[in-house]
Amino acid sequence: MSIPSLGEAQARREDRTMTQSPSDLPLPHVDAVGVTGLITRVSEARVRPERFEAFRDFIVSAVRTFPDRHPGLVAHELLLAPPGTVLYVSRWRSEADLADYAGEHWRDRPVVLPGEDEYLVAPLQVRHFTLTPLN
């Protein structure tokens, strides 16, 4: 049995990703809750174009340890749209878990990290979604 190269593994992952919808892809730690019970939180940052890469590095560094610090966080990722938009997408097991992270006003107030404002051209926007399967 041979171990696939990094390139082969990436190609298989890309092939799977292109043939499956995001709701078909496995999410870690979801079995007990089910995908439809998750709350997806999207924080949108409008970033100064000249600070885009620095902001990306700042956010990656800040949120990297969130799964260890917030047990209700099921998955998270950054979506980048250079030169000026970054979305931090997080999926939460329950409203209570999300409130533990973001506070009692989690529905309408974003979590702003210390020093984050210096990168932004506008205040963070936050929205929440639940999943409705198409099958």
Short mmCIF file of N, CA, C and O in Angstrom, two decimals:
data_model
loop_
_atom_site.label_atom_id
_atom_site.label_comp_id
_atom_site.label_asym_id
_atom_site.label_seq_id
_atom_site.Cartn_x
_atom_site.Cartn_y
_atom_site.Cartn_z
N MET A 1 0.84 -1.18 0.00
CA MET A 1 0.00 0.00 0.00
C MET A 1 0.89 1.24 0.00
O MET A 1 1.76 1.40 0.83
N SER A 2 0.65 2.13 -0.94
CA SER A 2 1.46 3.34 -0.99
C SER A 2 0.68 4.52 -0.44
O SER A 2 -0.55 4.55 -0.47
N ILE A 3 1.40 5.46 0.06
CA ILE A 3 0.79 6.68 0.60
C ILE A 3 0.69 7.68 -0.53
O ILE A 3 1.68 7.95 -1.22
N PRO A 4 -0.50 8.24 -0.77
CA PRO A 4 -0.63 9.19 -1.88
C PRO A 4 0.17 10.46 -1.61
O PRO A 4 0.33 10.88 -0.47
N SER A 5 0.66 11.04 -2.69
CA SER A 5 1.38 12.30 -2.56
C SER A 5 0.41 13.41 -2.20
O SER A 5 -0.80 13.27 -2.36
N LEU A 6 0.95 14.51 -1.74
CA LEU A 6 0.12 15.66 -1.40
C LEU A 6 -0.67 16.12 -2.61
O LEU A 6 -1.85 16.44 -2.53
N GLY A 7 -0.05 16.12 -3.78
CA GLY A 7 -0.72 16.52 -5.01
C GLY A 7 -1.88 15.60 -5.36
O GLY A 7 -2.94 16.04 -5.78
N GLU A 8 -1.68 14.28 -5.19
CA GLU A 8 -2.76 13.32 -5.46
C GLU A 8 -3.91 13.51 -4.50
O GLU A 8 -5.08 13.48 -4.90
N ALA A 9 -3.60 13.72 -3.22
CA ALA A 9 -4.65 13.94 -2.23
C ALA A 9 -5.42 15.21 -2.53
O ALA A 9 -6.65 15.24 -2.45
N GLN A 10 -4.72 16.27 -2.91
CA GLN A 10 -5.37 17.53 -3.25
C GLN A 10 -6.27 17.36 -4.47
O GLN A 10 -7.38 17.84 -4.50
N ALA A 11 -5.79 16.62 -5.49
CA ALA A 11 -6.58 16.40 -6.70
C ALA A 11 -7.86 15.63 -6.37
O ALA A 11 -8.93 15.95 -6.87
N ARG A 12 -7.76 14.61 -5.50
CA ARG A 12 -8.96 13.86 -5.11
C ARG A 12 -9.93 14.76 -4.36
O ARG A 12 -11.13 14.70 -4.57
N ARG A 13 -9.40 15.59 -3.46
CA ARG A 13 -10.25 16.50 -2.69
C ARG A 13 -10.94 17.50 -3.63
O ARG A 13 -12.12 17.75 -3.52
N GLU A 14 -10.20 18.06 -4.60
CA GLU A 14 -10.80 19.00 -5.54
C GLU A 14 -11.85 18.31 -6.39
O GLU A 14 -12.90 18.86 -6.65
N ASP A 15 -11.57 17.06 -6.82
CA ASP A 15 -12.54 16.33 -7.62
C ASP A 15 -13.81 16.10 -6.83
O ASP A 15 -14.91 16.29 -7.33
N ARG A 16 -13.69 15.69 -5.56
CA ARG A 16 -14.85 15.45 -4.72
C ARG A 16 -15.61 16.75 -4.49
O ARG A 16 -16.83 16.78 -4.56
N THR A 17 -14.88 17.83 -4.25
CA THR A 17 -15.51 19.11 -3.98
C THR A 17 -16.29 19.60 -5.19
O THR A 17 -17.36 20.16 -5.05
N MET A 18 -15.80 19.35 -6.37
CA MET A 18 -16.48 19.84 -7.57
C MET A 18 -17.74 19.04 -7.88
O MET A 18 -18.60 19.50 -8.60
N THR A 19 -17.86 17.82 -7.36
CA THR A 19 -19.02 16.99 -7.67
C THR A 19 -20.04 16.94 -6.54
O THR A 19 -21.09 16.34 -6.70
N GLN A 20 -19.74 17.53 -5.42
CA GLN A 20 -20.66 17.51 -4.29
C GLN A 20 -21.02 18.93 -3.90
O GLN A 20 -20.22 19.85 -4.03
N SER A 21 -22.23 19.09 -3.41
CA SER A 21 -22.61 20.40 -2.90
C SER A 21 -22.00 20.57 -1.52
O SER A 21 -21.65 19.59 -0.87
N PRO A 22 -21.85 21.81 -1.04
CA PRO A 22 -21.27 22.02 0.29
C PRO A 22 -22.02 21.28 1.38
O PRO A 22 -21.43 20.83 2.35
N SER A 23 -23.33 21.10 1.24
CA SER A 23 -24.07 20.41 2.29
C SER A 23 -23.80 18.91 2.28
O SER A 23 -24.12 18.23 3.24
N ASP A 24 -23.19 18.38 1.19
CA ASP A 24 -22.84 16.97 1.13
C ASP A 24 -21.47 16.68 1.73
O ASP A 24 -21.15 15.54 2.03
N LEU A 25 -20.65 17.71 1.87
CA LEU A 25 -19.30 17.52 2.39
C LEU A 25 -19.34 17.30 3.89
O LEU A 25 -20.13 17.93 4.59
N PRO A 26 -18.51 16.41 4.41
CA PRO A 26 -18.55 16.13 5.85
C PRO A 26 -18.05 17.32 6.67
O PRO A 26 -17.11 18.00 6.29
N LEU A 27 -18.72 17.58 7.77
CA LEU A 27 -18.28 18.57 8.74
C LEU A 27 -17.87 17.84 10.00
O LEU A 27 -18.60 16.96 10.46
N PRO A 28 -16.72 18.16 10.57
CA PRO A 28 -16.31 17.48 11.80
C PRO A 28 -17.26 17.79 12.94
O PRO A 28 -17.81 18.88 13.03
N HIS A 29 -17.47 16.82 13.81
CA HIS A 29 -18.25 16.98 15.04
C HIS A 29 -19.73 17.27 14.81
O HIS A 29 -20.38 17.85 15.65
N VAL A 30 -20.28 16.86 13.66
CA VAL A 30 -21.68 17.18 13.37
C VAL A 30 -22.60 16.02 13.67
O VAL A 30 -23.79 16.21 13.84
N ASP A 31 -22.10 14.82 13.76
CA ASP A 31 -22.95 13.64 13.89
C ASP A 31 -24.00 13.77 14.99
O ASP A 31 -25.14 13.41 14.78
N ALA A 32 -23.64 14.30 16.14
CA ALA A 32 -24.58 14.37 17.25
C ALA A 32 -25.67 15.42 17.03
O ALA A 32 -26.75 15.31 17.57
N VAL A 33 -25.40 16.43 16.23
CA VAL A 33 -26.34 17.54 16.04
C VAL A 33 -27.11 17.39 14.75
O VAL A 33 -28.30 17.68 14.69
N GLY A 34 -26.43 16.95 13.71
CA GLY A 34 -27.03 16.94 12.39
C GLY A 34 -26.80 18.29 11.73
O GLY A 34 -26.79 19.32 12.40
N VAL A 35 -26.61 18.29 10.44
CA VAL A 35 -26.27 19.51 9.72
C VAL A 35 -27.39 20.54 9.82
O VAL A 35 -27.15 21.73 9.94
N THR A 36 -28.66 20.12 9.80
CA THR A 36 -29.75 21.08 9.79
C THR A 36 -29.90 21.80 11.13
O THR A 36 -30.57 22.82 11.19
N GLY A 37 -29.29 21.31 12.19
CA GLY A 37 -29.37 21.99 13.48
C GLY A 37 -28.33 23.08 13.68
O GLY A 37 -28.37 23.79 14.67
N LEU A 38 -27.42 23.23 12.73
CA LEU A 38 -26.34 24.19 12.88
C LEU A 38 -26.79 25.61 12.55
O LEU A 38 -27.69 25.82 11.74
N ILE A 39 -26.13 26.57 13.19
CA ILE A 39 -26.30 27.98 12.86
C ILE A 39 -25.01 28.43 12.19
O ILE A 39 -23.93 28.26 12.73
N THR A 40 -25.15 28.98 10.99
CA THR A 40 -23.99 29.51 10.28
C THR A 40 -23.95 31.02 10.50
O THR A 40 -24.92 31.72 10.23
N ARG A 41 -22.83 31.49 11.00
CA ARG A 41 -22.63 32.92 11.27
C ARG A 41 -21.62 33.43 10.26
O ARG A 41 -20.54 32.86 10.09
N VAL A 42 -21.97 34.52 9.58
CA VAL A 42 -21.09 35.12 8.59
C VAL A 42 -20.77 36.54 9.03
O VAL A 42 -21.68 37.38 9.13
N SER A 43 -19.50 36.79 9.29
CA SER A 43 -19.04 38.14 9.63
C SER A 43 -18.32 38.69 8.40
O SER A 43 -17.36 38.09 7.92
N GLU A 44 -18.80 39.83 7.90
CA GLU A 44 -18.22 40.42 6.71
C GLU A 44 -17.38 41.63 7.07
O GLU A 44 -17.86 42.57 7.71
N ALA A 45 -16.13 41.59 6.65
CA ALA A 45 -15.20 42.69 6.87
C ALA A 45 -14.92 43.37 5.53
O ALA A 45 -14.54 42.71 4.56
N ARG A 46 -15.13 44.68 5.50
CA ARG A 46 -14.74 45.51 4.35
C ARG A 46 -13.37 46.09 4.70
O ARG A 46 -13.25 46.92 5.60
N VAL A 47 -12.35 45.61 4.00
CA VAL A 47 -10.96 45.85 4.38
C VAL A 47 -10.32 46.91 3.48
O VAL A 47 -10.60 46.97 2.29
N ARG A 48 -9.46 47.70 4.08
CA ARG A 48 -8.65 48.65 3.31
C ARG A 48 -7.81 47.81 2.32
O ARG A 48 -7.07 46.93 2.75
N PRO A 49 -7.92 48.07 1.03
CA PRO A 49 -7.21 47.24 0.05
C PRO A 49 -5.71 47.10 0.31
O PRO A 49 -5.15 46.02 0.16
N GLU A 50 -5.09 48.17 0.75
CA GLU A 50 -3.64 48.11 1.01
C GLU A 50 -3.30 47.29 2.26
O GLU A 50 -2.15 46.95 2.49
N ARG A 51 -4.30 46.96 3.07
CA ARG A 51 -4.09 46.18 4.30
C ARG A 51 -4.67 44.77 4.20
O ARG A 51 -4.72 44.04 5.17
N PHE A 52 -5.13 44.36 3.00
CA PHE A 52 -5.85 43.10 2.82
C PHE A 52 -5.05 41.89 3.30
O PHE A 52 -5.53 41.09 4.10
N GLU A 53 -3.83 41.75 2.81
CA GLU A 53 -3.02 40.58 3.19
C GLU A 53 -2.69 40.60 4.68
O GLU A 53 -2.72 39.55 5.34
N ALA A 54 -2.39 41.75 5.22
CA ALA A 54 -2.10 41.85 6.65
C ALA A 54 -3.33 41.47 7.48
O ALA A 54 -3.23 40.80 8.50
N PHE A 55 -4.52 41.92 7.02
CA PHE A 55 -5.74 41.58 7.73
C PHE A 55 -6.01 40.07 7.68
O PHE A 55 -6.38 39.46 8.68
N ARG A 56 -5.82 39.49 6.50
CA ARG A 56 -5.99 38.04 6.38
C ARG A 56 -5.11 37.31 7.40
O ARG A 56 -5.56 36.42 8.13
N ASP A 57 -3.85 37.67 7.47
CA ASP A 57 -2.93 37.04 8.42
C ASP A 57 -3.36 37.28 9.86
O ASP A 57 -3.29 36.38 10.70
N PHE A 58 -3.84 38.49 10.16
CA PHE A 58 -4.31 38.85 11.49
C PHE A 58 -5.49 37.96 11.90
O PHE A 58 -5.52 37.40 13.00
N ILE A 59 -6.46 37.79 11.00
CA ILE A 59 -7.64 36.99 11.31
C ILE A 59 -7.28 35.52 11.45
O ILE A 59 -7.72 34.84 12.38
N VAL A 60 -6.49 35.00 10.53
CA VAL A 60 -6.09 33.59 10.61
C VAL A 60 -5.41 33.31 11.95
O VAL A 60 -5.73 32.34 12.63
N SER A 61 -4.52 34.19 12.34
CA SER A 61 -3.83 34.02 13.62
C SER A 61 -4.80 34.08 14.80
O SER A 61 -4.69 33.31 15.75
N ALA A 62 -5.77 34.97 14.72
CA ALA A 62 -6.71 35.16 15.83
C ALA A 62 -7.69 34.01 15.98
O ALA A 62 -8.03 33.62 17.09
N VAL A 63 -8.18 33.46 14.88
CA VAL A 63 -9.25 32.45 14.95
C VAL A 63 -8.74 31.01 14.92
O VAL A 63 -9.52 30.09 15.16
N ARG A 64 -7.48 30.84 14.66
CA ARG A 64 -6.92 29.48 14.53
C ARG A 64 -7.25 28.60 15.74
O ARG A 64 -7.54 27.42 15.59
N THR A 65 -7.23 29.16 16.93
CA THR A 65 -7.45 28.36 18.15
C THR A 65 -8.90 28.36 18.61
O THR A 65 -9.21 27.77 19.65
N PHE A 66 -9.80 28.99 17.86
CA PHE A 66 -11.20 29.06 18.28
C PHE A 66 -11.82 27.68 18.54
O PHE A 66 -12.55 27.52 19.52
N PRO A 67 -11.58 26.66 17.70
CA PRO A 67 -12.21 25.36 18.00
C PRO A 67 -11.82 24.79 19.36
O PRO A 67 -12.64 24.17 20.03
N ASP A 68 -10.60 25.03 19.80
CA ASP A 68 -10.17 24.56 21.12
C ASP A 68 -10.79 25.38 22.24
O ASP A 68 -11.02 24.88 23.33
N ARG A 69 -11.05 26.65 21.98
CA ARG A 69 -11.57 27.56 23.01
C ARG A 69 -13.09 27.62 23.06
O ARG A 69 -13.67 28.06 24.06
N HIS A 70 -13.76 27.19 21.99
CA HIS A 70 -15.22 27.27 21.90
C HIS A 70 -15.77 25.91 21.47
O HIS A 70 -15.88 25.64 20.26
N PRO A 71 -16.12 25.06 22.42
CA PRO A 71 -16.54 23.69 22.08
C PRO A 71 -17.76 23.63 21.16
O PRO A 71 -17.94 22.64 20.45
N GLY A 72 -18.60 24.64 21.13
CA GLY A 72 -19.78 24.62 20.27
C GLY A 72 -19.50 24.98 18.83
O GLY A 72 -20.37 24.89 17.97
N LEU A 73 -18.25 25.39 18.54
CA LEU A 73 -17.86 25.72 17.17
C LEU A 73 -17.58 24.43 16.42
O LEU A 73 -16.66 23.70 16.75
N VAL A 74 -18.39 24.14 15.42
CA VAL A 74 -18.30 22.89 14.68
C VAL A 74 -17.30 23.00 13.53
O VAL A 74 -16.55 22.08 13.26
N ALA A 75 -17.29 24.13 12.83
CA ALA A 75 -16.39 24.35 11.70
C ALA A 75 -16.27 25.85 11.47
O ALA A 75 -17.16 26.61 11.85
N HIS A 76 -15.16 26.25 10.84
CA HIS A 76 -15.01 27.67 10.48
C HIS A 76 -14.04 27.79 9.32
O HIS A 76 -13.22 26.90 9.08
N GLU A 77 -14.16 28.91 8.60
CA GLU A 77 -13.31 29.15 7.44
C GLU A 77 -13.34 30.63 7.08
O GLU A 77 -14.22 31.36 7.51
N LEU A 78 -12.35 31.03 6.30
CA LEU A 78 -12.31 32.38 5.73
C LEU A 78 -12.62 32.29 4.25
O LEU A 78 -12.10 31.41 3.56
N LEU A 79 -13.44 33.21 3.77
CA LEU A 79 -13.67 33.37 2.34
C LEU A 79 -13.10 34.73 1.96
O LEU A 79 -13.45 35.75 2.56
N LEU A 80 -12.21 34.73 0.97
CA LEU A 80 -11.49 35.94 0.58
C LEU A 80 -11.96 36.42 -0.78
O LEU A 80 -12.07 35.62 -1.72
N ALA A 81 -12.22 37.72 -0.89
CA ALA A 81 -12.55 38.36 -2.16
C ALA A 81 -11.70 39.62 -2.27
O ALA A 81 -12.17 40.72 -1.99
N PRO A 82 -10.41 39.44 -2.63
CA PRO A 82 -9.55 40.60 -2.75
C PRO A 82 -10.09 41.57 -3.78
O PRO A 82 -10.75 41.15 -4.72
N PRO A 83 -9.85 42.84 -3.64
CA PRO A 83 -8.94 43.42 -2.67
C PRO A 83 -9.60 43.90 -1.38
O PRO A 83 -8.90 44.45 -0.53
N GLY A 84 -10.92 43.70 -1.20
CA GLY A 84 -11.50 44.38 -0.06
C GLY A 84 -12.49 43.65 0.82
O GLY A 84 -13.02 44.26 1.74
N THR A 85 -12.76 42.36 0.59
CA THR A 85 -13.77 41.69 1.41
C THR A 85 -13.24 40.38 1.97
O THR A 85 -12.66 39.57 1.24
N VAL A 86 -13.48 40.19 3.26
CA VAL A 86 -13.17 38.94 3.94
C VAL A 86 -14.41 38.51 4.71
O VAL A 86 -15.00 39.31 5.44
N LEU A 87 -14.82 37.26 4.51
CA LEU A 87 -15.92 36.69 5.26
C LEU A 87 -15.36 35.64 6.21
O LEU A 87 -14.63 34.75 5.78
N TYR A 88 -15.69 35.76 7.49
CA TYR A 88 -15.38 34.71 8.46
C TYR A 88 -16.68 33.94 8.67
O TYR A 88 -17.67 34.49 9.15
N VAL A 89 -16.68 32.68 8.26
CA VAL A 89 -17.86 31.83 8.34
C VAL A 89 -17.63 30.81 9.45
O VAL A 89 -16.65 30.07 9.42
N SER A 90 -18.55 30.79 10.40
CA SER A 90 -18.44 29.81 11.49
C SER A 90 -19.77 29.08 11.64
O SER A 90 -20.83 29.65 11.40
N ARG A 91 -19.69 27.81 11.99
CA ARG A 91 -20.89 26.99 12.16
C ARG A 91 -20.95 26.54 13.62
O ARG A 91 -19.99 25.99 14.14
N TRP A 92 -22.12 26.77 14.23
CA TRP A 92 -22.29 26.57 15.67
C TRP A 92 -23.35 25.52 15.94
O TRP A 92 -24.36 25.44 15.24
N ARG A 93 -23.12 24.75 16.96
CA ARG A 93 -24.01 23.66 17.33
C ARG A 93 -25.37 24.16 17.80
O ARG A 93 -26.39 23.54 17.54
N SER A 94 -25.41 25.30 18.51
CA SER A 94 -26.67 25.80 19.06
C SER A 94 -26.59 27.30 19.31
O SER A 94 -25.50 27.89 19.31
N GLU A 95 -27.75 27.90 19.56
CA GLU A 95 -27.79 29.31 19.94
C GLU A 95 -27.03 29.54 21.23
O GLU A 95 -26.36 30.56 21.38
N ALA A 96 -27.14 28.63 22.17
CA ALA A 96 -26.44 28.78 23.45
C ALA A 96 -24.93 28.81 23.24
O ALA A 96 -24.22 29.61 23.85
N ASP A 97 -24.43 27.92 22.36
CA ASP A 97 -22.99 27.91 22.08
C ASP A 97 -22.55 29.20 21.41
O ASP A 97 -21.50 29.76 21.74
N LEU A 98 -23.36 29.70 20.50
CA LEU A 98 -23.05 30.95 19.82
C LEU A 98 -23.08 32.12 20.80
O LEU A 98 -22.21 33.00 20.77
N ALA A 99 -24.05 32.14 21.70
CA ALA A 99 -24.12 33.20 22.71
C ALA A 99 -22.93 33.14 23.66
O ALA A 99 -22.43 34.19 24.10
N ASP A 100 -22.44 31.95 23.97
CA ASP A 100 -21.24 31.83 24.82
C ASP A 100 -20.04 32.50 24.15
O ASP A 100 -19.19 33.08 24.82
N TYR A 101 -19.97 32.42 22.83
CA TYR A 101 -18.87 33.03 22.08
C TYR A 101 -19.10 34.54 21.88
O TYR A 101 -18.22 35.35 22.17
N ALA A 102 -20.28 34.91 21.39
CA ALA A 102 -20.50 36.28 20.91
C ALA A 102 -21.28 37.17 21.88
O ALA A 102 -21.42 38.35 21.62
N GLY A 103 -21.79 36.61 22.97
CA GLY A 103 -22.53 37.41 23.93
C GLY A 103 -24.03 37.39 23.66
O GLY A 103 -24.50 36.86 22.66
N GLU A 104 -24.77 38.01 24.57
CA GLU A 104 -26.23 37.94 24.50
C GLU A 104 -26.81 38.63 23.27
O GLU A 104 -27.91 38.33 22.83
N HIS A 105 -26.06 39.55 22.68
CA HIS A 105 -26.54 40.25 21.48
C HIS A 105 -25.94 39.65 20.21
O HIS A 105 -25.72 40.35 19.22
N TRP A 106 -25.71 38.34 20.23
CA TRP A 106 -25.05 37.66 19.11
C TRP A 106 -25.78 37.83 17.79
O TRP A 106 -25.16 37.80 16.74
N ARG A 107 -27.09 38.02 17.83
CA ARG A 107 -27.86 38.11 16.58
C ARG A 107 -27.53 39.36 15.77
O ARG A 107 -27.59 39.33 14.54
N ASP A 108 -27.16 40.45 16.43
CA ASP A 108 -26.98 41.69 15.68
C ASP A 108 -25.67 42.42 15.95
O ASP A 108 -25.43 43.47 15.35
N ARG A 109 -24.83 41.89 16.81
CA ARG A 109 -23.55 42.55 17.08
C ARG A 109 -22.39 41.62 16.72
O ARG A 109 -22.30 40.51 17.24
N PRO A 110 -21.49 42.09 15.87
CA PRO A 110 -20.32 41.27 15.54
C PRO A 110 -19.33 41.25 16.70
O PRO A 110 -19.35 42.13 17.57
N VAL A 111 -18.50 40.24 16.73
CA VAL A 111 -17.39 40.19 17.65
C VAL A 111 -16.23 40.92 16.97
O VAL A 111 -15.81 40.54 15.88
N VAL A 112 -15.75 41.98 17.59
CA VAL A 112 -14.65 42.77 17.03
C VAL A 112 -13.41 42.48 17.86
O VAL A 112 -13.40 42.68 19.08
N LEU A 113 -12.37 42.00 17.20
CA LEU A 113 -11.12 41.68 17.88
C LEU A 113 -10.33 42.95 18.17
O LEU A 113 -10.40 43.91 17.40
N PRO A 114 -9.56 42.96 19.25
CA PRO A 114 -8.72 44.13 19.54
C PRO A 114 -7.78 44.42 18.36
O PRO A 114 -7.11 43.53 17.86
N GLY A 115 -7.79 45.66 17.89
CA GLY A 115 -6.93 46.06 16.79
C GLY A 115 -7.53 45.85 15.41
O GLY A 115 -6.96 46.27 14.40
N GLU A 116 -8.69 45.21 15.33
CA GLU A 116 -9.29 44.89 14.04
C GLU A 116 -9.73 46.15 13.27
O GLU A 116 -9.61 46.21 12.04
N ASP A 117 -10.24 47.14 13.98
CA ASP A 117 -10.77 48.35 13.33
C ASP A 117 -9.76 49.05 12.43
O ASP A 117 -10.15 49.66 11.44
N GLU A 118 -8.48 48.97 12.76
CA GLU A 118 -7.48 49.69 11.96
C GLU A 118 -7.37 49.17 10.53
O GLU A 118 -6.85 49.85 9.66
N TYR A 119 -7.88 47.96 10.27
CA TYR A 119 -7.83 47.37 8.93
C TYR A 119 -9.08 47.67 8.10
O TYR A 119 -9.09 47.44 6.90
N LEU A 120 -10.13 48.14 8.74
CA LEU A 120 -11.45 48.19 8.11
C LEU A 120 -11.83 49.57 7.58
O LEU A 120 -11.45 50.59 8.15
N VAL A 121 -12.61 49.58 6.50
CA VAL A 121 -13.15 50.83 5.96
C VAL A 121 -14.58 51.07 6.44
O VAL A 121 -15.12 52.16 6.27
N ALA A 122 -15.19 50.05 7.02
CA ALA A 122 -16.57 50.15 7.53
C ALA A 122 -16.71 49.15 8.69
O ALA A 122 -15.92 48.21 8.79
N PRO A 123 -17.69 49.35 9.56
CA PRO A 123 -17.89 48.39 10.65
C PRO A 123 -18.22 46.99 10.12
O PRO A 123 -18.79 46.84 9.04
N LEU A 124 -17.84 45.98 10.90
CA LEU A 124 -18.19 44.60 10.55
C LEU A 124 -19.70 44.44 10.47
O LEU A 124 -20.45 45.08 11.21
N GLN A 125 -20.12 43.58 9.56
CA GLN A 125 -21.53 43.21 9.43
C GLN A 125 -21.64 41.73 9.79
O GLN A 125 -20.76 40.94 9.44
N VAL A 126 -22.72 41.35 10.45
CA VAL A 126 -22.89 39.95 10.83
C VAL A 126 -24.29 39.48 10.42
O VAL A 126 -25.26 40.23 10.53
N ARG A 127 -24.35 38.25 9.90
CA ARG A 127 -25.62 37.63 9.50
C ARG A 127 -25.60 36.18 9.94
O ARG A 127 -24.53 35.58 10.12
N HIS A 128 -26.78 35.61 10.07
CA HIS A 128 -26.92 34.21 10.51
C HIS A 128 -27.84 33.46 9.57
O HIS A 128 -28.82 34.02 9.07
N PHE A 129 -27.51 32.18 9.38
CA PHE A 129 -28.27 31.34 8.46
C PHE A 129 -28.45 29.95 9.08
O PHE A 129 -27.63 29.50 9.87
N THR A 130 -29.52 29.29 8.67
CA THR A 130 -29.69 27.88 8.97
C THR A 130 -29.80 27.15 7.64
O THR A 130 -30.17 27.74 6.62
N LEU A 131 -29.47 25.88 7.65
CA LEU A 131 -29.44 25.08 6.44
C LEU A 131 -30.77 24.40 6.19
O LEU A 131 -31.38 23.84 7.10
N THR A 132 -31.22 24.46 4.95
CA THR A 132 -32.38 23.70 4.50
C THR A 132 -31.93 22.77 3.39
O THR A 132 -31.55 23.24 2.32
N PRO A 133 -31.91 21.46 3.64
CA PRO A 133 -31.46 20.53 2.58
C PRO A 133 -32.36 20.60 1.36
O PRO A 133 -33.56 20.86 1.46
N LEU A 134 -31.77 20.37 0.19
CA LEU A 134 -32.51 20.42 -1.06
C LEU A 134 -33.02 19.05 -1.50
O LEU A 134 -33.66 18.94 -2.53
N ASN A 135 -32.75 18.03 -0.73
CA ASN A 135 -33.24 16.69 -1.10
C ASN A 135 -34.32 16.19 -0.19
O ASN A 135 -34.64 16.69 0.81
#
